[in-house]
PDB file of C-alpha atoms in Angstrom:
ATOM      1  CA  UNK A   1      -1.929  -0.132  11.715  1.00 40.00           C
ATOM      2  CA  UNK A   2       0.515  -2.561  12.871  1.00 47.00           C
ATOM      3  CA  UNK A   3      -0.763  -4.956  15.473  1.00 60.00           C
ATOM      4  CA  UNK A   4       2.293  -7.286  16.228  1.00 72.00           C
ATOM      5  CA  UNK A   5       3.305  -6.006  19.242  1.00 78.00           C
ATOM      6  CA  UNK A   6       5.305  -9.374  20.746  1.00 85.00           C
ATOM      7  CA  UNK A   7       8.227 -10.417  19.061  1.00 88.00           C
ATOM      8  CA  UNK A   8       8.573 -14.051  17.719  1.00 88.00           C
ATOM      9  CA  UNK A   9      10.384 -14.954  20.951  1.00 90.00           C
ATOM     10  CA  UNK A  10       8.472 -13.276  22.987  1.00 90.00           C
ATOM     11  CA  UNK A  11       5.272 -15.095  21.313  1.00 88.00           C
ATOM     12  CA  UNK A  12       7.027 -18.499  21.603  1.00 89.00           C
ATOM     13  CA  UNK A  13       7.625 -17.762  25.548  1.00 90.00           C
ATOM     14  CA  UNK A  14       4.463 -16.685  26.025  1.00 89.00           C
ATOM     15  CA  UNK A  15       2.811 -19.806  24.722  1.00 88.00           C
ATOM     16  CA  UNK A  16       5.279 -22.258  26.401  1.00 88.00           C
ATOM     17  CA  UNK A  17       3.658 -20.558  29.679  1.00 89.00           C
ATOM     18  CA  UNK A  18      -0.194 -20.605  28.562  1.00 86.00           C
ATOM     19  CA  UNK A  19       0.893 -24.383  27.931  1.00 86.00           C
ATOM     20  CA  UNK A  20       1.883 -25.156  31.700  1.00 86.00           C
ATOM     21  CA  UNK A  21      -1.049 -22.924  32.853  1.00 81.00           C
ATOM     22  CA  UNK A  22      -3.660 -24.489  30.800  1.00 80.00           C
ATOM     23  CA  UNK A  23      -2.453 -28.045  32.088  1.00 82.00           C
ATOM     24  CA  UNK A  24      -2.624 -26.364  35.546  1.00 79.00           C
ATOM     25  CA  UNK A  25      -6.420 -25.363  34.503  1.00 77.00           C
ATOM     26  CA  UNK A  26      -7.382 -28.571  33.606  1.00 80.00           C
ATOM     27  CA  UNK A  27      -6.040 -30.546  35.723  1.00 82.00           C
ATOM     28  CA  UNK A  28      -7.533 -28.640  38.694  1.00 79.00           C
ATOM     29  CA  UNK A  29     -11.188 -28.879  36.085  1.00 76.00           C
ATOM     30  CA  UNK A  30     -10.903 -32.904  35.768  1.00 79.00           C
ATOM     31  CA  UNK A  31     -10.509 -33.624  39.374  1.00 80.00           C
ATOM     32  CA  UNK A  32     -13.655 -31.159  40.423  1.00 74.00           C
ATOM     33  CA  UNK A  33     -15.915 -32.935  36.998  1.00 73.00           C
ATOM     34  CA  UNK A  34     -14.039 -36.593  37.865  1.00 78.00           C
ATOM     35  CA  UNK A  35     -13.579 -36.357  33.586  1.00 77.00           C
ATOM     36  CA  UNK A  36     -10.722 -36.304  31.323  1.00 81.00           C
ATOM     37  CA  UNK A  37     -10.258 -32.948  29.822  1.00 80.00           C
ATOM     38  CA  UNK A  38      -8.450 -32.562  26.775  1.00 81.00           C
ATOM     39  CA  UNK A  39      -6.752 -28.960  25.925  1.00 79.00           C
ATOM     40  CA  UNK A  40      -5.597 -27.298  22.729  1.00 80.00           C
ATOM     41  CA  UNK A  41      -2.713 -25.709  21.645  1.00 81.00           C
ATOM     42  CA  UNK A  42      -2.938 -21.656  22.875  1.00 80.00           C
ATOM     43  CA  UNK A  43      -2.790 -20.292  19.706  1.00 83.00           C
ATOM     44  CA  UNK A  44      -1.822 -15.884  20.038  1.00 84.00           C
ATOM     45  CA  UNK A  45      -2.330 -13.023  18.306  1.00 81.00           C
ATOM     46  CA  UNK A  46      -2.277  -9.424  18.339  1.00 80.00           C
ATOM     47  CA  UNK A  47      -6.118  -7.970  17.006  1.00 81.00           C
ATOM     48  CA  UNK A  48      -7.131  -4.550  15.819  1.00 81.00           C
ATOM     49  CA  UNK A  49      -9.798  -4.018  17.674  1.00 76.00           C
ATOM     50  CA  UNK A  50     -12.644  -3.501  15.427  1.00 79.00           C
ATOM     51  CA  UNK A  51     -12.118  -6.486  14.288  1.00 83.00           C
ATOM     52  CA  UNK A  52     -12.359  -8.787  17.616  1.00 81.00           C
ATOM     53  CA  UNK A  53     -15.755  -9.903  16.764  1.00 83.00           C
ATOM     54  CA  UNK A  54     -15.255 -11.384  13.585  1.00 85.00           C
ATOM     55  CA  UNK A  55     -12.079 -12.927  15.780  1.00 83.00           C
ATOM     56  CA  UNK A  56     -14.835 -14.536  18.311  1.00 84.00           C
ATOM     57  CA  UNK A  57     -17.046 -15.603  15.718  1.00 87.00           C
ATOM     58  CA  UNK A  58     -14.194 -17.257  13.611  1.00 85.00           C
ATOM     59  CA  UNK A  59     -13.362 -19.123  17.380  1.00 82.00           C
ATOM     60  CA  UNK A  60     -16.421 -20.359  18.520  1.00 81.00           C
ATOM     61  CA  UNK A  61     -19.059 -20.317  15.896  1.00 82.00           C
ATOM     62  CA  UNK A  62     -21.977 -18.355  14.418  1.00 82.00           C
ATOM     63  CA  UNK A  63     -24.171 -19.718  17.593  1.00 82.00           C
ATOM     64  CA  UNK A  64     -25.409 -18.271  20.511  1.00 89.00           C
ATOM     65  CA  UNK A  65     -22.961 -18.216  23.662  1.00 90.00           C
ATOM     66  CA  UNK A  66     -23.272 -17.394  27.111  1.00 90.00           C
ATOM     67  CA  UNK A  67     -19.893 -16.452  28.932  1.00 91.00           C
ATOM     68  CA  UNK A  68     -17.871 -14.939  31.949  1.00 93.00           C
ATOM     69  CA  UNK A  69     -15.409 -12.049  31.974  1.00 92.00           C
ATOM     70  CA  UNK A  70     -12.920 -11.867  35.257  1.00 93.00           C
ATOM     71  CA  UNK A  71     -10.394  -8.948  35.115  1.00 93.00           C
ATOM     72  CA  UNK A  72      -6.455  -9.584  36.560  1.00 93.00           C
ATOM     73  CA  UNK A  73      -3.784  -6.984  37.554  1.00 91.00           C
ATOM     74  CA  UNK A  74      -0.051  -8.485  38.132  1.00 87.00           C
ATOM     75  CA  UNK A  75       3.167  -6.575  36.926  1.00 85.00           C
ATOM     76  CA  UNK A  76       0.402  -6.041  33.745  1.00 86.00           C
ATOM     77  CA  UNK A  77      -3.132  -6.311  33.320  1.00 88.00           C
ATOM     78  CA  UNK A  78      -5.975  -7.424  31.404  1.00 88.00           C
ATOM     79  CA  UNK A  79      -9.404  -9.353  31.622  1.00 88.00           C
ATOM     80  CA  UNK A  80     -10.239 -13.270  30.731  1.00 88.00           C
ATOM     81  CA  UNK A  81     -13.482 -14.475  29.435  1.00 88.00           C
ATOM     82  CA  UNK A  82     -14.553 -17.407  29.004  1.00 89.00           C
ATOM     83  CA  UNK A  83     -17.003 -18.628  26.333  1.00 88.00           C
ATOM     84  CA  UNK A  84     -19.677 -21.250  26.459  1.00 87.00           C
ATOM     85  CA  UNK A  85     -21.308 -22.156  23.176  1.00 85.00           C
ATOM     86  CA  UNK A  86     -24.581 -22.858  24.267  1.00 81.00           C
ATOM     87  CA  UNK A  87     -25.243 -26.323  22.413  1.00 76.00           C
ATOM     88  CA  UNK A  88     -22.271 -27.443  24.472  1.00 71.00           C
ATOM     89  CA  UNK A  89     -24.389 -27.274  28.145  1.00 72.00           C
ATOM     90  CA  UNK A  90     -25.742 -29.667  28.685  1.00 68.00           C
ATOM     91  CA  UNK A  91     -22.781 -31.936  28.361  1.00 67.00           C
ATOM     92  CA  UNK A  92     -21.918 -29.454  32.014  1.00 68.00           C
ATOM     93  CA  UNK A  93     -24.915 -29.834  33.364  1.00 66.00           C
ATOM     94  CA  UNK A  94     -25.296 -33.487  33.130  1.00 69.00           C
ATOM     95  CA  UNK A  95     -21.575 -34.095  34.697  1.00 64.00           C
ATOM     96  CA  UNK A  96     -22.163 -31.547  37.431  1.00 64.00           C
ATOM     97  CA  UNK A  97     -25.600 -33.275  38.296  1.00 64.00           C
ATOM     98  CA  UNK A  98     -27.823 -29.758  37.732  1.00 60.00           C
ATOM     99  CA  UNK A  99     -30.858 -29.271  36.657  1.00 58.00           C
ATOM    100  CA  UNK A 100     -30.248 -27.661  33.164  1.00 53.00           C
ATOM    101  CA  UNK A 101     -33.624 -25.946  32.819  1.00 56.00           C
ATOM    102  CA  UNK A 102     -32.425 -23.829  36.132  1.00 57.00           C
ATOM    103  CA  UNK A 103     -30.781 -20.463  35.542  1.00 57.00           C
ATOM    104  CA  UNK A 104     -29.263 -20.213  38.669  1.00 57.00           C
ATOM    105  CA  UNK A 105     -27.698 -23.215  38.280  1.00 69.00           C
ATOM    106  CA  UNK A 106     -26.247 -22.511  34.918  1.00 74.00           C
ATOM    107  CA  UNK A 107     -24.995 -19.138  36.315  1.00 81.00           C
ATOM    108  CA  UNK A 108     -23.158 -21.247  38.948  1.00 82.00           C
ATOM    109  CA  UNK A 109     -21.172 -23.343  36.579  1.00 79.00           C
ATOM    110  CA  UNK A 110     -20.167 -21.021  34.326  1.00 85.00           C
ATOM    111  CA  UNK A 111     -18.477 -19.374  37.155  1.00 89.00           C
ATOM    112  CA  UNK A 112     -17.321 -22.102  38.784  1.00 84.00           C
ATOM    113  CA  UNK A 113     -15.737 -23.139  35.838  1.00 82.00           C
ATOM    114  CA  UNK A 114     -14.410 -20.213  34.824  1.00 86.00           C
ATOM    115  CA  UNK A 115     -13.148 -18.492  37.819  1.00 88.00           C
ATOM    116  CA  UNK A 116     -11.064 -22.377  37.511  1.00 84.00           C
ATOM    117  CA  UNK A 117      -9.644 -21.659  34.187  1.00 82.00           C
ATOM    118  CA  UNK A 118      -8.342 -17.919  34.610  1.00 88.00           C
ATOM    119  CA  UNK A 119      -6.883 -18.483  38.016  1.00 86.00           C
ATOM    120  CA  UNK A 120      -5.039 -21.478  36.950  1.00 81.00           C
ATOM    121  CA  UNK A 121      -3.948 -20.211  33.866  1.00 82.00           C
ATOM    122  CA  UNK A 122      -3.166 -16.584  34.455  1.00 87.00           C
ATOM    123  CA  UNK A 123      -1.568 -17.073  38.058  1.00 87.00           C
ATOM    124  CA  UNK A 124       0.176 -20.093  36.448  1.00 84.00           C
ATOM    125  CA  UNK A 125       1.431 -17.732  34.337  1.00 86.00           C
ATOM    126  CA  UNK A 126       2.566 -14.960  36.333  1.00 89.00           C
ATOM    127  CA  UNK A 127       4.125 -17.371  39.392  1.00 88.00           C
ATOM    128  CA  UNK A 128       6.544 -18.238  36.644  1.00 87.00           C
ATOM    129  CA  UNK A 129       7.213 -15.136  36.155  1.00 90.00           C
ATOM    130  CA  UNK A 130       7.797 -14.521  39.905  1.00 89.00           C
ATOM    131  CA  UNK A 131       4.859 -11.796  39.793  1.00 89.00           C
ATOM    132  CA  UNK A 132       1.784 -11.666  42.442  1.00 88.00           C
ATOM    133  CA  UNK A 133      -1.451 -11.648  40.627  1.00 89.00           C
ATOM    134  CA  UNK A 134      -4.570 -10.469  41.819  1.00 93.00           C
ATOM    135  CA  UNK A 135      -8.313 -11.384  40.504  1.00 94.00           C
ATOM    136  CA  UNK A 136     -11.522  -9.799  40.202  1.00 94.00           C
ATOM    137  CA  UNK A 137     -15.329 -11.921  41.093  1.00 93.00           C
ATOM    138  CA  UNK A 138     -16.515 -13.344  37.731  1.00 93.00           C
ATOM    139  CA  UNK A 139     -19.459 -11.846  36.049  1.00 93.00           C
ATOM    140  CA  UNK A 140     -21.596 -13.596  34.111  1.00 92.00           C
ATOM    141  CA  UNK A 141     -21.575 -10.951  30.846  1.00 90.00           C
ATOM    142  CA  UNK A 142     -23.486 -12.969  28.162  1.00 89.00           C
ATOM    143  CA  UNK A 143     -26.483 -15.195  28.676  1.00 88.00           C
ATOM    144  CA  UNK A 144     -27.002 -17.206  25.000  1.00 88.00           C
ATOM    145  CA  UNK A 145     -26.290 -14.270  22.813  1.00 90.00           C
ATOM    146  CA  UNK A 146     -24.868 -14.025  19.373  1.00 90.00           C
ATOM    147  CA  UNK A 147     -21.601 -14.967  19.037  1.00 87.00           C
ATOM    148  CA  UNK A 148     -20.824 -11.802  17.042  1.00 85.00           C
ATOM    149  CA  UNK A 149     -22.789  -9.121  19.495  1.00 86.00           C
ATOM    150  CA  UNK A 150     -20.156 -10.597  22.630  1.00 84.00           C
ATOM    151  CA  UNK A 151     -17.323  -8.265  22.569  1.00 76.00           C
ATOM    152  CA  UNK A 152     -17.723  -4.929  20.246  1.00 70.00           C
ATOM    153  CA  UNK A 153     -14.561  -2.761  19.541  1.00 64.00           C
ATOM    154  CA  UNK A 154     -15.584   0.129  22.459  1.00 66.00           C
ATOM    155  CA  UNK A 155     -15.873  -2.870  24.930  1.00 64.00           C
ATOM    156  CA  UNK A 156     -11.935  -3.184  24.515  1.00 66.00           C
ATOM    157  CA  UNK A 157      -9.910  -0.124  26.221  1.00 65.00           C
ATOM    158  CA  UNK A 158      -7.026  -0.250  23.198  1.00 64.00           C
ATOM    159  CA  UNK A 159      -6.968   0.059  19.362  1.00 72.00           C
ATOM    160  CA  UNK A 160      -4.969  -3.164  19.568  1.00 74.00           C
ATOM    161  CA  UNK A 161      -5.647  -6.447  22.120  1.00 75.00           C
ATOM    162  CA  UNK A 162      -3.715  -9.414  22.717  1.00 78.00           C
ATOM    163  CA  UNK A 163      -5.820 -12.419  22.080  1.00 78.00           C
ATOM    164  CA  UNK A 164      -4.805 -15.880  24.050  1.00 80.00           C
ATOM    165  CA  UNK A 165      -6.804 -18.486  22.426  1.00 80.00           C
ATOM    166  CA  UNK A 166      -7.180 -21.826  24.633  1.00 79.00           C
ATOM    167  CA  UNK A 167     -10.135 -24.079  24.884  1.00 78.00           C
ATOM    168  CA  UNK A 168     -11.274 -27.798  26.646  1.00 78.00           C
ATOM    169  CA  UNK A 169     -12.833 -30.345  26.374  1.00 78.00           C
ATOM    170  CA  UNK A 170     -14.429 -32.840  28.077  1.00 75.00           C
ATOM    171  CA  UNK A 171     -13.668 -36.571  26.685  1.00 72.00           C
ATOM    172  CA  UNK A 172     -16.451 -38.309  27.644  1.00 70.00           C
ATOM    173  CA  UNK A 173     -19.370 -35.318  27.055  1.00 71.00           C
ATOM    174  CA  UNK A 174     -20.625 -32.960  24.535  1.00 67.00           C
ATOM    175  CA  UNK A 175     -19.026 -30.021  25.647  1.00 73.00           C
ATOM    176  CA  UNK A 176     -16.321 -27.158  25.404  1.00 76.00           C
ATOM    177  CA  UNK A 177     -15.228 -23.690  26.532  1.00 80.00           C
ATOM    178  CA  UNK A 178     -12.616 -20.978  25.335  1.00 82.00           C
ATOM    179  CA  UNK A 179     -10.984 -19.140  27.266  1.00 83.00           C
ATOM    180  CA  UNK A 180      -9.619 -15.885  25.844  1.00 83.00           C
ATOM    181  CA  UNK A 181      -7.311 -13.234  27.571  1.00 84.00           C
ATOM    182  CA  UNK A 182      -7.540  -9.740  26.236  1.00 83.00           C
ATOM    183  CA  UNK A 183      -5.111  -7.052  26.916  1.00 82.00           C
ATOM    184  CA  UNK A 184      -4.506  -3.097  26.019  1.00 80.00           C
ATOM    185  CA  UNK A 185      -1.191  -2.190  24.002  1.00 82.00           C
ATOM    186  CA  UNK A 186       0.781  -0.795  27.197  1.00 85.00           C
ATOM    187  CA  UNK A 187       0.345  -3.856  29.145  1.00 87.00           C
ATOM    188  CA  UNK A 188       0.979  -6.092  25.970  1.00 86.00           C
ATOM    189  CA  UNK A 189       4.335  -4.374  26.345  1.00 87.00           C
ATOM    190  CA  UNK A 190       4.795  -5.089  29.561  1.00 89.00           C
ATOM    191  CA  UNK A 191       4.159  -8.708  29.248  1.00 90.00           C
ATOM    192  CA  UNK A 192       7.215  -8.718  26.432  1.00 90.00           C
ATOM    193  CA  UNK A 193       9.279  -7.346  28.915  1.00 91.00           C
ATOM    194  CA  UNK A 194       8.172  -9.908  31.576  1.00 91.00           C
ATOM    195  CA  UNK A 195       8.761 -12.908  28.811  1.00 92.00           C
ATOM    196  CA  UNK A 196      12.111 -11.175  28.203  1.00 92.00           C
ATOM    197  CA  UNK A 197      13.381 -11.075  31.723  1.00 91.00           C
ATOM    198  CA  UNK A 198      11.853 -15.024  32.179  1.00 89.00           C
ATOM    199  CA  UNK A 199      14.011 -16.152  28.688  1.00 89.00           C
ATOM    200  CA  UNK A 200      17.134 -14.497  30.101  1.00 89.00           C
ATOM    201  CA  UNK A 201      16.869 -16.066  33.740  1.00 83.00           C
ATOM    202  CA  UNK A 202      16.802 -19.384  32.330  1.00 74.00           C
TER     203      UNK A 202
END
C-alpha cells in the first residue's frame, strides 16, 4: 500500500508553512512562559495506519505521556495532538508557577499550551493559504500513559494519515512537547491541492 500521497513539492510547501506557523506558535508560547523556546525542523510523512504507534513511540520515547487532541476543519480537515512526555513536567509547572502535585492544574497547562500550538500553527497555516479555519475545545485524551497505547490504528478514520512532526523546547527548563497533525487520505488530497494553488500564486 502506497502511502505517499503529497508530491515532493507539495511536501516542500507544506513544510515551508509548518515553518512560519511553528515560529507563530512559539513566539505567541515564549511571551505567555517569559522563556526562550527553541523549535525543530517539521519533519512529514505519510503513515499506514497500523503502524502510527510504533511512529509515536519512535517520536517521543518508550515513556509514559499525557497529551491533548483538538480537531480543525478549513478547506480540509484533521485533528492535532499534542504530546507531553511526562518526565518533561515539571520543567511546565515550575515556569507557570503551579503546584505540580495538582491535577487540575496539570490539566490546565496542557491545554493552555496546546490549544497555543495548534491555533498558531494550523491557522498560520491556512491564513496563508487564504482559507478560514475553525477549531474544536481541547481534550485532554491521555493522562501518563504508554507511549505506544496513545493512538491505535481504529483511533485514525483512514488506512493512511499525514503525520506533521514539530516539537519545542524550552531553553532554560527541562521540558518539551510534540505536536503532531493527523489527517485522512481525502483531506491529505485536498491539502496538495491547497499547496498547489499557494506555489502557483506566488
Amino acid at each position: 500500500m502506497s502511502t505517499d500521497l503529497l508530491t515532493e513539492d507539495q511536501r516542500e510547501a507544506l513544510q515551508e508553512l509548518v515553518n512560519i506557523g511553528m515560529g507563530q506558535a512559539g513566539a505567541s508560547i515564549a511571551q505567555v512562559l517569559d522563556e526562550f523556546v527553541k523549535l525543530s525542523i517539521p519533519r512529514i510523512s505519510s503513515v499506514a495506519a497500523a503502524n502510527l504507534s510504533q511512529e509515536i513511540v519512535r517520536l517521543v520515547g518508550d515513556a509514559d505521556v499525557s497529551a491533548i487532541r483538538q480537531a480543525f476543519t478549513t478547506e480540509f480537515r484533521g485533528e492535532a495532538i499534542v504530546i507531553y512526555p511526562e518526565q518533561s513536567m515539571a520543567g511546565l509547572h515550575e515556569v507557570m508557577g503551579y503546584d505540580a502535585d495538582t491535577k487540575e492544574n496539570k490539566g490546565e497547562i496542557l491545554l493552555d499550551i496546546g490549544n497555543i500550538l495548534v491555533g498558531a500553527c494550523v491557522g498560520g497555516i491556512a491564513n496563508l493559504l487564504g482559507m478560514l479555519s475553525a477549531f474544536s475545545a481541547p481534550t485532554l485524551i491521555a493522562d501518563q500513559t504508554p507511549a505506544y497505547r496513545l493512538l491505535k490504528p481504529e483511533h485514525i478514520q483512514a488506512r493512511v494519515a499525514l503525520l506533521v512532526e514539530v516539537y519545542f523546547v524550552l531553553e532554560e527548563r527541562d521540558f518539551r512537547c510534540h505536536l503532531i497533525i493527523l489527517m485522512p487520505e481525502t483531506d491529505i488530497l485536498a491539502l496538495g491541492q491547497a499547496l498547489d494553488r499557494f506555489v502557483d500564486g506566488i
